PDB file of C-alpha atoms in Angstrom:
ATOM      1  CA  MET Y   1      -8.436  17.553  16.054  1.00 45.00           C
ATOM      2  CA  ARG Y   2      -8.887  13.194  15.852  1.00 58.00           C
ATOM      3  CA  ASP Y   3      -9.135  11.198  18.537  1.00 87.00           C
ATOM      4  CA  PRO Y   4      -7.255   8.169  18.136  1.00 91.00           C
ATOM      5  CA  ILE Y   5      -4.328   8.679  15.657  1.00 91.00           C
ATOM      6  CA  ARG Y   6      -5.582   6.647  12.648  1.00 91.00           C
ATOM      7  CA  LEU Y   7      -3.050   4.188  10.487  1.00 89.00           C
ATOM      8  CA  CYS Y   8      -4.796   3.077   7.303  1.00 90.00           C
ATOM      9  CA  VAL Y   9      -4.420   0.397   5.375  1.00 90.00           C
ATOM     10  CA  GLY Y  10      -4.438  -0.280   1.891  1.00 86.00           C
ATOM     11  CA  ASN Y  11      -3.887  -3.075  -0.968  1.00 84.00           C
ATOM     12  CA  GLU Y  12      -0.293  -3.450   1.601  1.00 82.00           C
ATOM     13  CA  TRP Y  13      -2.389  -4.631   4.582  1.00 81.00           C
ATOM     14  CA  HIS Y  14      -1.458  -8.622   3.546  1.00 80.00           C
ATOM     15  CA  ARG Y  15       2.152  -7.192   4.267  1.00 78.00           C
ATOM     16  CA  PHE Y  16       1.586  -5.105   6.906  1.00 76.00           C
ATOM     17  CA  PRO Y  17       1.961  -6.789  10.275  1.00 69.00           C
ATOM     18  CA  SER Y  18      -0.905  -6.139  12.323  1.00 72.00           C
ATOM     19  CA  SER Y  19      -2.319  -4.010  15.085  1.00 72.00           C
ATOM     20  CA  PHE Y  20      -0.066  -5.837  17.162  1.00 73.00           C
ATOM     21  CA  PHE Y  21       3.022  -4.013  16.764  1.00 80.00           C
ATOM     22  CA  LEU Y  22       1.658  -0.461  16.933  1.00 84.00           C
ATOM     23  CA  PRO Y  23       2.085   1.253  21.004  1.00 86.00           C
ATOM     24  CA  GLU Y  24      -1.459   1.459  22.680  1.00 87.00           C
ATOM     25  CA  ASN Y  25      -0.731   5.486  22.334  1.00 90.00           C
ATOM     26  CA  ALA Y  26       1.667   8.097  20.503  1.00 90.00           C
ATOM     27  CA  VAL Y  27       1.736  11.495  21.009  1.00 89.00           C
ATOM     28  CA  ASP Y  28       1.112  13.663  18.683  1.00 83.00           C
ATOM     29  CA  ARG Y  29       3.003  17.368  16.869  1.00 79.00           C
ATOM     30  CA  HIS Y  30       0.469  19.323  19.593  1.00 86.00           C
ATOM     31  CA  GLY Y  31       2.934  16.886  22.359  1.00 90.00           C
ATOM     32  CA  GLN Y  32      -0.670  15.060  23.718  1.00 90.00           C
ATOM     33  CA  ARG Y  33      -1.070  11.593  24.352  1.00 92.00           C
ATOM     34  CA  ARG Y  34      -3.254  10.193  21.888  1.00 92.00           C
ATOM     35  CA  ALA Y  35      -4.399   6.380  21.465  1.00 92.00           C
ATOM     36  CA  VAL Y  36      -3.555   4.743  17.569  1.00 91.00           C
ATOM     37  CA  GLU Y  37      -6.103   2.620  15.813  1.00 91.00           C
ATOM     38  CA  MET Y  38      -5.428   0.132  12.361  1.00 91.00           C
ATOM     39  CA  GLU Y  39      -7.984   0.612  10.013  1.00 92.00           C
ATOM     40  CA  PHE Y  40      -8.951  -0.466   5.905  1.00 92.00           C
ATOM     41  CA  VAL Y  41      -9.395   1.808   2.833  1.00 91.00           C
ATOM     42  CA  ARG Y  42     -10.717   0.009   0.004  1.00 91.00           C
ATOM     43  CA  SER Y  43      -8.125  -1.288  -2.617  1.00 88.00           C
ATOM     44  CA  GLU Y  44      -7.892  -3.490  -6.097  1.00 86.00           C
ATOM     45  CA  PHE Y  45      -8.469  -6.170  -2.864  1.00 87.00           C
ATOM     46  CA  ASP Y  46     -12.210  -7.732  -2.949  1.00 87.00           C
ATOM     47  CA  GLY Y  47     -11.504 -11.057  -0.602  1.00 86.00           C
ATOM     48  CA  ILE Y  48     -12.632 -10.410   3.468  1.00 84.00           C
ATOM     49  CA  LEU Y  49     -10.630  -8.173   5.935  1.00 84.00           C
ATOM     50  CA  PRO Y  50      -9.630  -9.105   9.597  1.00 80.00           C
ATOM     51  CA  ALA Y  51     -12.680  -7.768  12.101  1.00 78.00           C
ATOM     52  CA  HIS Y  52     -12.035  -5.372  15.244  1.00 76.00           C
ATOM     53  CA  PHE Y  53     -12.136  -7.771  17.792  1.00 72.00           C
ATOM     54  CA  ALA Y  54     -15.495  -6.825  20.147  1.00 71.00           C
ATOM     55  CA  PRO Y  55     -14.247  -3.605  22.252  1.00 72.00           C
ATOM     56  CA  GLY Y  56     -13.660  -4.558  26.140  1.00 70.00           C
ATOM     57  CA  ALA Y  57     -12.128  -7.496  25.765  1.00 72.00           C
ATOM     58  CA  THR Y  58      -9.424  -8.895  26.662  1.00 76.00           C
ATOM     59  CA  LEU Y  59      -6.978 -11.093  25.144  1.00 71.00           C
ATOM     60  CA  GLY Y  60      -8.854 -14.521  26.231  1.00 77.00           C
ATOM     61  CA  GLU Y  61     -12.483 -13.611  25.767  1.00 77.00           C
ATOM     62  CA  SER Y  62     -11.971 -12.196  22.648  1.00 71.00           C
ATOM     63  CA  ALA Y  63      -9.839 -16.184  21.231  1.00 71.00           C
ATOM     64  CA  ARG Y  64     -13.007 -17.479  22.630  1.00 73.00           C
ATOM     65  CA  HIS Y  65     -15.823 -14.733  20.608  1.00 67.00           C
ATOM     66  CA  SER Y  66     -17.511 -16.430  17.849  1.00 62.00           C
ATOM     67  CA  PRO Y  67     -18.031 -13.195  15.000  1.00 61.00           C
ATOM     68  CA  THR Y  68     -20.853 -15.336  14.226  1.00 57.00           C
ATOM     69  CA  GLY Y  69     -22.649 -13.087  11.261  1.00 58.00           C
ATOM     70  CA  ARG Y  70     -19.465 -10.891  10.798  1.00 65.00           C
ATOM     71  CA  ILE Y  71     -17.718 -13.699   8.720  1.00 71.00           C
ATOM     72  CA  ASN Y  72     -18.216 -14.988   5.867  1.00 75.00           C
ATOM     73  CA  ASP Y  73     -17.531 -18.483   4.043  1.00 79.00           C
ATOM     74  CA  ALA Y  74     -17.169 -16.770   0.403  1.00 85.00           C
ATOM     75  CA  ASN Y  75     -13.984 -15.320   1.593  1.00 86.00           C
ATOM     76  CA  ARG Y  76     -15.586 -12.003   0.104  1.00 86.00           C
ATOM     77  CA  ALA Y  77     -15.817  -8.592   1.246  1.00 87.00           C
ATOM     78  CA  GLU Y  78     -17.231  -6.710   3.930  1.00 87.00           C
ATOM     79  CA  MET Y  79     -18.383  -2.838   3.671  1.00 88.00           C
ATOM     80  CA  ASP Y  80     -18.260  -2.346   7.242  1.00 87.00           C
ATOM     81  CA  ARG Y  81     -14.488  -2.920   7.503  1.00 88.00           C
ATOM     82  CA  PHE Y  82     -13.133   0.165   5.447  1.00 92.00           C
ATOM     83  CA  VAL Y  83     -13.860   3.355   6.422  1.00 94.00           C
ATOM     84  CA  PRO Y  84     -12.397   6.568   4.112  1.00 92.00           C
ATOM     85  CA  VAL Y  85      -9.462   7.507   3.234  1.00 87.00           C
ATOM     86  CA  GLU Y  86     -10.382  10.982   4.363  1.00 87.00           C
ATOM     87  CA  SER Y  87     -10.515   9.736   7.821  1.00 90.00           C
ATOM     88  CA  CYS Y  88      -6.640   8.759   7.881  1.00 89.00           C
ATOM     89  CA  ASP Y  89      -4.179  10.514   9.942  1.00 86.00           C
ATOM     90  CA  PHE Y  90      -1.351   7.519   7.876  1.00 86.00           C
ATOM     91  CA  LEU Y  91      -2.068   5.673   5.300  1.00 85.00           C
ATOM     92  CA  ILE Y  92       0.552   2.198   4.116  1.00 85.00           C
ATOM     93  CA  HIS Y  93      -0.093   1.719   0.468  1.00 81.00           C
ATOM     94  CA  LEU Y  94       2.153   1.171  -2.365  1.00 79.00           C
ATOM     95  CA  GLU Y  95       1.719   2.106  -5.210  1.00 78.00           C
ATOM     96  CA  ALA Y  96       2.280   0.254  -8.092  1.00 77.00           C
ATOM     97  CA  GLY Y  97       1.504  -0.301 -11.651  1.00 73.00           C
ATOM     98  CA  GLN Y  98      -2.368   1.628 -13.279  1.00 80.00           C
ATOM     99  CA  LYS Y  99      -3.883   4.256 -11.575  1.00 81.00           C
ATOM    100  CA  THR Y 100      -7.256   2.960 -10.428  1.00 84.00           C
ATOM    101  CA  GLU Y 101     -11.102   4.565  -8.695  1.00 81.00           C
ATOM    102  CA  LEU Y 102      -9.221   1.941  -5.785  1.00 80.00           C
ATOM    103  CA  GLU Y 103      -6.154   3.045  -5.724  1.00 80.00           C
ATOM    104  CA  PRO Y 104      -5.119   6.395  -7.047  1.00 74.00           C
ATOM    105  CA  LYS Y 105      -2.142   8.062  -7.610  1.00 72.00           C
ATOM    106  CA  LEU Y 106      -1.587   9.493  -3.650  1.00 69.00           C
ATOM    107  CA  ARG Y 107       1.391  10.925  -3.845  1.00 68.00           C
ATOM    108  CA  LYS Y 108       0.724  13.447  -6.529  1.00 67.00           C
ATOM    109  CA  ASN Y 109      -2.306  14.872  -3.032  1.00 66.00           C
ATOM    110  CA  VAL Y 110      -0.405  17.720  -1.725  1.00 57.00           C
ATOM    111  CA  GLU Y 111      -2.454  16.774   1.433  1.00 67.00           C
ATOM    112  CA  TYR Y 112       0.147  13.589   1.816  1.00 63.00           C
ATOM    113  CA  CYS Y 113       3.533  13.332   2.825  1.00 64.00           C
ATOM    114  CA  VAL Y 114       5.238  10.611   0.555  1.00 63.00           C
ATOM    115  CA  VAL Y 115       7.593   8.039   2.286  1.00 64.00           C
ATOM    116  CA  ARG Y 116       9.497   6.187  -0.045  1.00 61.00           C
ATOM    117  CA  LEU Y 117      11.031   3.449   1.060  1.00 57.00           C
TER     118      LEU Y 117
END
């Protein structure tokens, strides 16, 4: 079992509010309290995504911290922002249009439980 619970966001990263709306902890299906984290998986979007705050930093420290070397000024994707989809406990992903290598049709994968809204 993985700790923490990993919520991943794919091509819907710009519509999903942010990790600020995630609980700090959640109870898993085994009744165990675990931390919750949000990560990104690769999609057809190839621009830069938000970086994590420095671990252990307060909000004030994070606001003053300059992420030197971690942010590019060309809006290019940074590969250190992504995790493998297989490492995700939950995935927020919109299936629209054609299937691609980076955006497969996951609803046909029996390992995923699809929620339709």
